[in-house]
Amino acid sequence: MSIEISKVTANIGARVSGVDISKPLDEEQVTAIREALDVHKALAFDDVHLDDEGQQAFARHFGDLTTAHPTVAAVDGAPNVLPVDSERGRANHWHTDVTFVLNPPKASTLRSITIPPYGGETLIASSAAAYRDLPAPLRALADTLWAEHTNDYDYAVPDEQIDEEQAAQRAQFTSIKFRTAHPVVRVHPLTGERGLFIGGFAQRIVGLSVGESRKLLDLFQSYVTRPENILRWRWSPNQLVLFDNRITQHYAVDNYDGRPRRLHRVTVAGDVPVGIEGKESYSIEGDASHYTSVAE
């Protein structure tokens, strides 16, 4: 059976059928999936029967793997697999994975392990569509800007309102401080598309005050999160979603009344982002070499 690609929305997302990703893929299949990812930004595979080893083997078709996370513990015995578990915290803020390091992952895979009976969707947004939506004056401004990304996240919940377990999770997440400057507009290394490379870890525009930065970042972010630019993925058992981390953002919706929800994430090492003038991102604080190699 040949691979079939079926669009889910106009701007982002497609279902892939006609391939068994639990088995080694041939060059033609890998090329077809890579090309579909370039076009659709996020790909969903149904009825996949993978364990952690199989998920890692699939992700390796797209490059070297990162370890699970720069600061957060991996699944026991699987150093490249991150448990995305509601009991360990909830990523209900818009973000691109690990943008606080110099070379964030180029691709992420999420596999359903435990799915609540309702809710728990993952929203994935196209930052390329967001950039295209910008009026010309805003696009010209965004093209010139750089933003500092950090894992010292600006949490909305004050310290006095979190319990000991949440405090420990926060302390682990920031146990190594990272700060990196990335272009607000990133050029995709394969397609040449421009996308808004911001999200929750982008805390400040280089050269502007915190207050000025927040207003601009919120304005640009409002284009990323337009409903037309979002794939709302409702999880089912035995699914895997692959998305291009270089030109998307995502958000885990916390709408399942605290029921168990667990996904496993495996990420592929990425290149150093480049802005429209060809300048590369630069590290300000923190060494992530223990987490990821740099893709060529």
CSV table of C-alpha atoms in Angstrom, one decimal:
chain,number,residue,atom,x,y,z
A,1,MET,CA,0.0,0.0,0.0
A,2,SER,CA,1.3,3.5,-0.9
A,3,ILE,CA,1.5,6.3,1.7
A,4,GLU,CA,-1.6,8.5,1.7
A,5,ILE,CA,-1.6,12.0,3.1
A,6,SER,CA,-5.0,13.6,4.1
A,7,LYS,CA,-5.2,17.2,5.1
A,8,VAL,CA,-6.9,17.9,8.4
A,9,THR,CA,-7.1,21.7,8.2
A,10,ALA,CA,-6.1,24.2,5.5
A,11,ASN,CA,-3.1,25.6,7.3
A,12,ILE,CA,-1.8,22.8,9.4
A,13,GLY,CA,-2.0,19.0,10.0
A,14,ALA,CA,-2.5,15.8,8.0
A,15,ARG,CA,-3.2,12.2,8.6
A,16,VAL,CA,-0.8,9.6,7.3
A,17,SER,CA,-1.9,6.2,6.3
A,18,GLY,CA,-0.5,3.3,4.2
A,19,VAL,CA,2.6,2.9,6.3
A,20,ASP,CA,3.4,0.8,9.3
A,21,ILE,CA,5.8,2.9,11.4
A,22,SER,CA,6.4,0.1,13.8
A,23,LYS,CA,8.7,-1.4,11.1
A,24,PRO,CA,11.9,0.0,9.6
A,25,LEU,CA,11.0,2.4,6.9
A,26,ASP,CA,12.7,2.5,3.5
A,27,GLU,CA,14.2,5.6,1.9
A,28,GLU,CA,11.1,6.3,-0.2
A,29,GLN,CA,8.8,6.2,2.8
A,30,VAL,CA,11.1,8.4,4.9
A,31,THR,CA,11.3,10.9,2.0
A,32,ALA,CA,7.5,11.0,1.6
A,33,ILE,CA,7.0,11.6,5.4
A,34,ARG,CA,9.6,14.3,5.4
A,35,GLU,CA,8.1,16.1,2.5
A,36,ALA,CA,4.6,15.8,4.0
A,37,LEU,CA,6.0,17.3,7.3
A,38,ASP,CA,7.5,20.2,5.4
A,39,VAL,CA,4.1,20.9,3.8
A,40,HIS,CA,1.7,20.2,6.7
A,41,LYS,CA,3.9,20.9,9.8
A,42,ALA,CA,2.2,18.2,11.9
A,43,LEU,CA,1.4,14.6,10.9
A,44,ALA,CA,-0.8,12.1,12.8
A,45,PHE,CA,-0.5,8.3,12.6
A,46,ASP,CA,-3.4,6.2,13.8
A,47,ASP,CA,-3.3,2.6,15.1
A,48,VAL,CA,0.4,2.5,15.8
A,49,HIS,CA,1.7,-0.2,18.1
A,50,LEU,CA,4.9,1.2,19.4
A,51,ASP,CA,6.8,0.9,22.6
A,52,ASP,CA,9.5,3.3,23.7
A,53,GLU,CA,12.1,1.5,21.6
A,54,GLY,CA,9.8,1.7,18.5
A,55,GLN,CA,9.1,5.4,19.0
A,56,GLN,CA,12.8,6.1,19.2
A,57,ALA,CA,13.5,4.0,16.1
A,58,PHE,CA,10.8,5.9,14.2
A,59,ALA,CA,12.2,9.3,15.3
A,60,ARG,CA,15.7,8.4,14.3
A,61,HIS,CA,14.6,8.4,10.7
A,62,PHE,CA,14.7,12.2,11.0
A,63,GLY,CA,18.0,12.6,12.7
A,64,ASP,CA,19.9,12.1,15.9
A,65,LEU,CA,17.9,12.1,19.1
A,66,THR,CA,18.2,14.5,21.9
A,67,THR,CA,18.1,13.2,25.5
A,68,ALA,CA,14.7,13.6,27.1
A,69,HIS,CA,15.2,17.1,28.4
A,70,PRO,CA,18.0,19.4,29.6
A,71,THR,CA,16.8,19.4,33.2
A,72,VAL,CA,13.7,17.0,33.6
A,73,ALA,CA,14.1,13.3,34.2
A,74,ALA,CA,13.5,10.7,31.5
A,75,VAL,CA,11.5,7.6,31.6
A,76,ASP,CA,13.3,4.9,33.6
A,77,GLY,CA,15.7,3.0,31.3
A,78,ALA,CA,15.0,5.3,28.3
A,79,PRO,CA,17.1,8.4,28.5
A,80,ASN,CA,15.7,9.8,25.2
A,81,VAL,CA,12.1,9.5,26.3
A,82,LEU,CA,10.3,12.2,28.2
A,83,PRO,CA,7.1,11.3,30.1
A,84,VAL,CA,4.5,14.0,29.5
A,85,ASP,CA,2.5,13.2,32.5
A,86,SER,CA,-0.3,15.2,34.0
A,87,GLU,CA,0.9,14.1,37.5
A,88,ARG,CA,4.3,15.8,36.8
A,89,GLY,CA,2.9,19.1,35.6
A,90,ARG,CA,0.8,20.4,32.6
A,91,ALA,CA,2.2,22.3,29.7
A,92,ASN,CA,-0.9,24.5,29.2
A,93,HIS,CA,0.9,27.4,27.8
A,94,TRP,CA,1.9,28.0,24.2
A,95,HIS,CA,5.5,27.1,23.5
A,96,THR,CA,7.9,25.5,21.0
A,97,ASP,CA,9.9,22.7,22.7
A,98,VAL,CA,13.1,23.8,24.5
A,99,THR,CA,13.7,27.1,22.7
A,100,PHE,CA,15.7,28.3,25.6
A,101,VAL,CA,18.8,26.3,24.3
A,102,LEU,CA,20.9,27.3,21.3
A,103,ASN,CA,19.6,24.6,19.0
A,104,PRO,CA,16.1,23.5,19.9
A,105,PRO,CA,14.8,20.2,18.5
A,106,LYS,CA,13.8,20.2,14.9
A,107,ALA,CA,11.0,17.7,15.4
A,108,SER,CA,9.0,16.2,18.2
A,109,THR,CA,7.0,13.0,18.4
A,110,LEU,CA,4.2,12.4,20.9
A,111,ARG,CA,2.7,9.0,21.5
A,112,SER,CA,-0.5,8.4,23.4
A,113,ILE,CA,-0.1,6.2,26.5
A,114,THR,CA,-3.0,7.1,28.9
A,115,ILE,CA,-5.8,9.1,27.5
A,116,PRO,CA,-8.6,10.7,29.6
A,117,PRO,CA,-12.2,9.9,28.7
A,118,TYR,CA,-12.7,13.5,27.6
A,119,GLY,CA,-10.5,16.6,27.0
A,120,GLY,CA,-6.7,16.6,27.0
A,121,GLU,CA,-6.3,17.7,23.4
A,122,THR,CA,-3.0,19.0,22.1
A,123,LEU,CA,-3.2,22.2,20.1
A,124,ILE,CA,-0.6,22.7,17.4
A,125,ALA,CA,-0.2,26.1,15.6
A,126,SER,CA,1.5,27.0,12.4
A,127,SER,CA,3.9,29.9,13.0
A,128,ALA,CA,4.4,30.1,9.2
A,129,ALA,CA,0.7,30.8,8.7
A,130,ALA,CA,0.9,33.4,11.5
A,131,TYR,CA,3.8,35.2,9.8
A,132,ARG,CA,1.9,35.2,6.5
A,133,ASP,CA,-1.1,36.8,8.3
A,134,LEU,CA,0.9,39.7,9.7
A,135,PRO,CA,0.1,43.1,8.0
A,136,ALA,CA,3.1,44.4,6.1
A,137,PRO,CA,4.2,46.9,8.7
A,138,LEU,CA,4.2,44.3,11.5
A,139,ARG,CA,6.0,41.8,9.3
A,140,ALA,CA,8.7,44.4,8.6
A,141,LEU,CA,9.1,45.1,12.3
A,142,ALA,CA,9.2,41.4,13.3
A,143,ASP,CA,11.9,40.8,10.7
A,144,THR,CA,14.3,43.1,12.6
A,145,LEU,CA,13.7,41.7,16.1
A,146,TRP,CA,15.4,39.2,18.4
A,147,ALA,CA,14.0,37.7,21.6
A,148,GLU,CA,15.6,36.2,24.7
A,149,HIS,CA,14.2,32.7,25.5
A,150,THR,CA,14.7,31.3,29.0
A,151,ASN,CA,13.6,28.3,31.1
A,152,ASP,CA,13.4,30.7,34.0
A,153,TYR,CA,9.7,30.9,33.0
A,154,ASP,CA,7.5,33.8,34.0
A,155,TYR,CA,5.0,31.6,35.9
A,156,ALA,CA,1.5,33.1,36.3
A,157,VAL,CA,1.0,31.4,39.6
A,158,PRO,CA,2.8,33.2,42.5
A,159,ASP,CA,5.2,31.1,44.6
A,160,GLU,CA,3.0,31.3,47.7
A,161,GLN,CA,0.2,29.5,45.8
A,162,ILE,CA,2.0,26.4,44.8
A,163,ASP,CA,2.5,23.3,46.9
A,164,GLU,CA,5.8,21.5,47.7
A,165,GLU,CA,5.5,19.1,44.8
A,166,GLN,CA,4.9,21.9,42.3
A,167,ALA,CA,7.8,23.9,43.9
A,168,ALA,CA,10.1,20.9,43.4
A,169,GLN,CA,9.1,20.5,39.8
A,170,ARG,CA,9.7,24.2,39.2
A,171,ALA,CA,13.1,24.0,40.9
A,172,GLN,CA,14.1,20.9,38.7
A,173,PHE,CA,13.0,22.7,35.5
A,174,THR,CA,15.2,25.6,36.3
A,175,SER,CA,18.1,23.7,37.9
A,176,ILE,CA,20.3,24.8,35.0
A,177,LYS,CA,19.5,28.3,33.8
A,178,PHE,CA,19.4,28.8,30.1
A,179,ARG,CA,19.1,32.1,28.1
A,180,THR,CA,19.4,32.2,24.4
A,181,ALA,CA,18.7,34.9,21.8
A,182,HIS,CA,16.8,33.8,18.7
A,183,PRO,CA,15.4,35.7,15.8
A,184,VAL,CA,11.7,36.5,16.1
A,185,VAL,CA,11.4,35.5,12.5
A,186,ARG,CA,13.1,32.2,11.8
A,187,VAL,CA,13.9,30.9,8.3
A,188,HIS,CA,13.1,27.2,7.9
A,189,PRO,CA,16.3,25.5,6.7
A,190,LEU,CA,14.6,23.2,4.2
A,191,THR,CA,11.6,25.2,2.9
A,192,GLY,CA,12.8,28.7,3.3
A,193,GLU,CA,9.5,29.6,4.9
A,194,ARG,CA,9.5,32.3,7.5
A,195,GLY,CA,7.8,31.7,10.9
A,196,LEU,CA,7.3,33.5,14.1
A,197,PHE,CA,9.8,31.9,16.5
A,198,ILE,CA,8.4,33.0,19.9
A,199,GLY,CA,6.2,31.2,22.4
A,200,GLY,CA,6.1,31.0,26.2
A,201,PHE,CA,9.9,30.8,26.7
A,202,ALA,CA,10.4,34.1,24.8
A,203,GLN,CA,10.4,36.5,27.7
A,204,ARG,CA,12.0,39.7,26.3
A,205,ILE,CA,12.8,41.5,23.0
A,206,VAL,CA,16.4,42.3,22.8
A,207,GLY,CA,16.9,46.0,23.4
A,208,LEU,CA,13.4,46.7,24.8
A,209,SER,CA,12.1,46.8,28.4
A,210,VAL,CA,10.1,43.9,29.9
A,211,GLY,CA,6.9,45.9,29.5
A,212,GLU,CA,7.5,46.9,25.9
A,213,SER,CA,8.6,43.3,25.1
A,214,ARG,CA,5.4,41.9,26.6
A,215,LYS,CA,3.2,44.1,24.4
A,216,LEU,CA,5.0,43.2,21.2
A,217,LEU,CA,5.2,39.5,22.0
A,218,ASP,CA,1.5,39.3,22.9
A,219,LEU,CA,0.7,41.1,19.6
A,220,PHE,CA,2.7,38.7,17.5
A,221,GLN,CA,1.5,35.7,19.5
A,222,SER,CA,-2.1,36.6,18.8
A,223,TYR,CA,-1.5,35.8,15.1
A,224,VAL,CA,0.0,32.4,16.0
A,225,THR,CA,-3.1,31.4,18.1
A,226,ARG,CA,-5.7,32.4,15.6
A,227,PRO,CA,-8.2,29.5,15.3
A,228,GLU,CA,-7.5,29.2,11.6
A,229,ASN,CA,-3.8,28.5,12.3
A,230,ILE,CA,-4.4,25.7,14.9
A,231,LEU,CA,-4.8,22.0,14.7
A,232,ARG,CA,-6.8,20.7,17.7
A,233,TRP,CA,-5.8,17.1,18.1
A,234,ARG,CA,-8.1,14.9,20.1
A,235,TRP,CA,-6.1,11.9,21.2
A,236,SER,CA,-7.1,8.3,20.8
A,237,PRO,CA,-5.3,5.2,22.0
A,238,ASN,CA,-2.3,4.1,19.9
A,239,GLN,CA,-1.6,7.3,18.1
A,240,LEU,CA,1.6,9.2,17.3
A,241,VAL,CA,1.9,12.8,16.2
A,242,LEU,CA,5.0,14.1,14.6
A,243,PHE,CA,5.4,17.9,14.3
A,244,ASP,CA,8.1,20.3,13.0
A,245,ASN,CA,9.3,22.1,16.1
A,246,ARG,CA,11.0,24.8,14.0
A,247,ILE,CA,7.8,26.3,12.6
A,248,THR,CA,5.0,25.3,15.1
A,249,GLN,CA,3.9,26.0,18.7
A,250,HIS,CA,1.8,23.7,20.8
A,251,TYR,CA,-0.4,23.7,23.9
A,252,ALA,CA,-1.7,20.9,26.1
A,253,VAL,CA,-5.3,21.7,27.0
A,254,ASP,CA,-6.1,21.2,30.7
A,255,ASN,CA,-9.7,20.3,30.4
A,256,TYR,CA,-10.0,16.8,31.7
A,257,ASP,CA,-10.8,17.3,35.4
A,258,GLY,CA,-7.4,15.9,36.7
A,259,ARG,CA,-7.9,12.5,35.1
A,260,PRO,CA,-4.7,10.6,34.2
A,261,ARG,CA,-3.1,11.8,31.0
A,262,ARG,CA,0.3,10.5,29.8
A,263,LEU,CA,2.1,10.9,26.5
A,264,HIS,CA,5.7,9.9,25.7
A,265,ARG,CA,7.9,12.5,23.8
A,266,VAL,CA,11.0,11.8,21.7
A,267,THR,CA,12.7,14.7,20.0
A,268,VAL,CA,15.2,15.0,17.2
A,269,ALA,CA,18.2,17.2,17.4
A,270,GLY,CA,17.9,20.5,15.5
A,271,ASP,CA,20.1,23.1,13.9
A,272,VAL,CA,20.9,26.6,15.2
A,273,PRO,CA,18.1,28.9,14.1
A,274,VAL,CA,18.8,31.6,11.5
A,275,GLY,CA,17.1,34.9,10.9
A,276,ILE,CA,16.3,36.5,7.6
A,277,GLU,CA,19.7,38.2,7.4
A,278,GLY,CA,21.5,34.9,7.9
A,279,LYS,CA,22.5,35.6,11.5
A,280,GLU,CA,22.5,32.6,13.8
A,281,SER,CA,21.0,32.5,17.3
A,282,TYR,CA,23.5,32.9,20.2
A,283,SER,CA,23.7,31.5,23.7
A,284,ILE,CA,23.7,34.0,26.6
A,285,GLU,CA,23.7,31.5,29.5
A,286,GLY,CA,23.7,27.7,29.9
A,287,ASP,CA,25.4,24.8,28.1
A,288,ALA,CA,23.1,22.3,26.6
A,289,SER,CA,25.7,19.9,25.1
A,290,HIS,CA,24.6,17.2,27.5
A,291,TYR,CA,21.1,17.4,26.0
A,292,THR,CA,21.6,17.7,22.2
A,293,SER,CA,24.1,17.6,19.4
A,294,VAL,CA,23.8,20.3,16.7
A,295,ALA,CA,22.3,19.0,13.5
A,296,GLU,CA,24.2,19.9,10.4
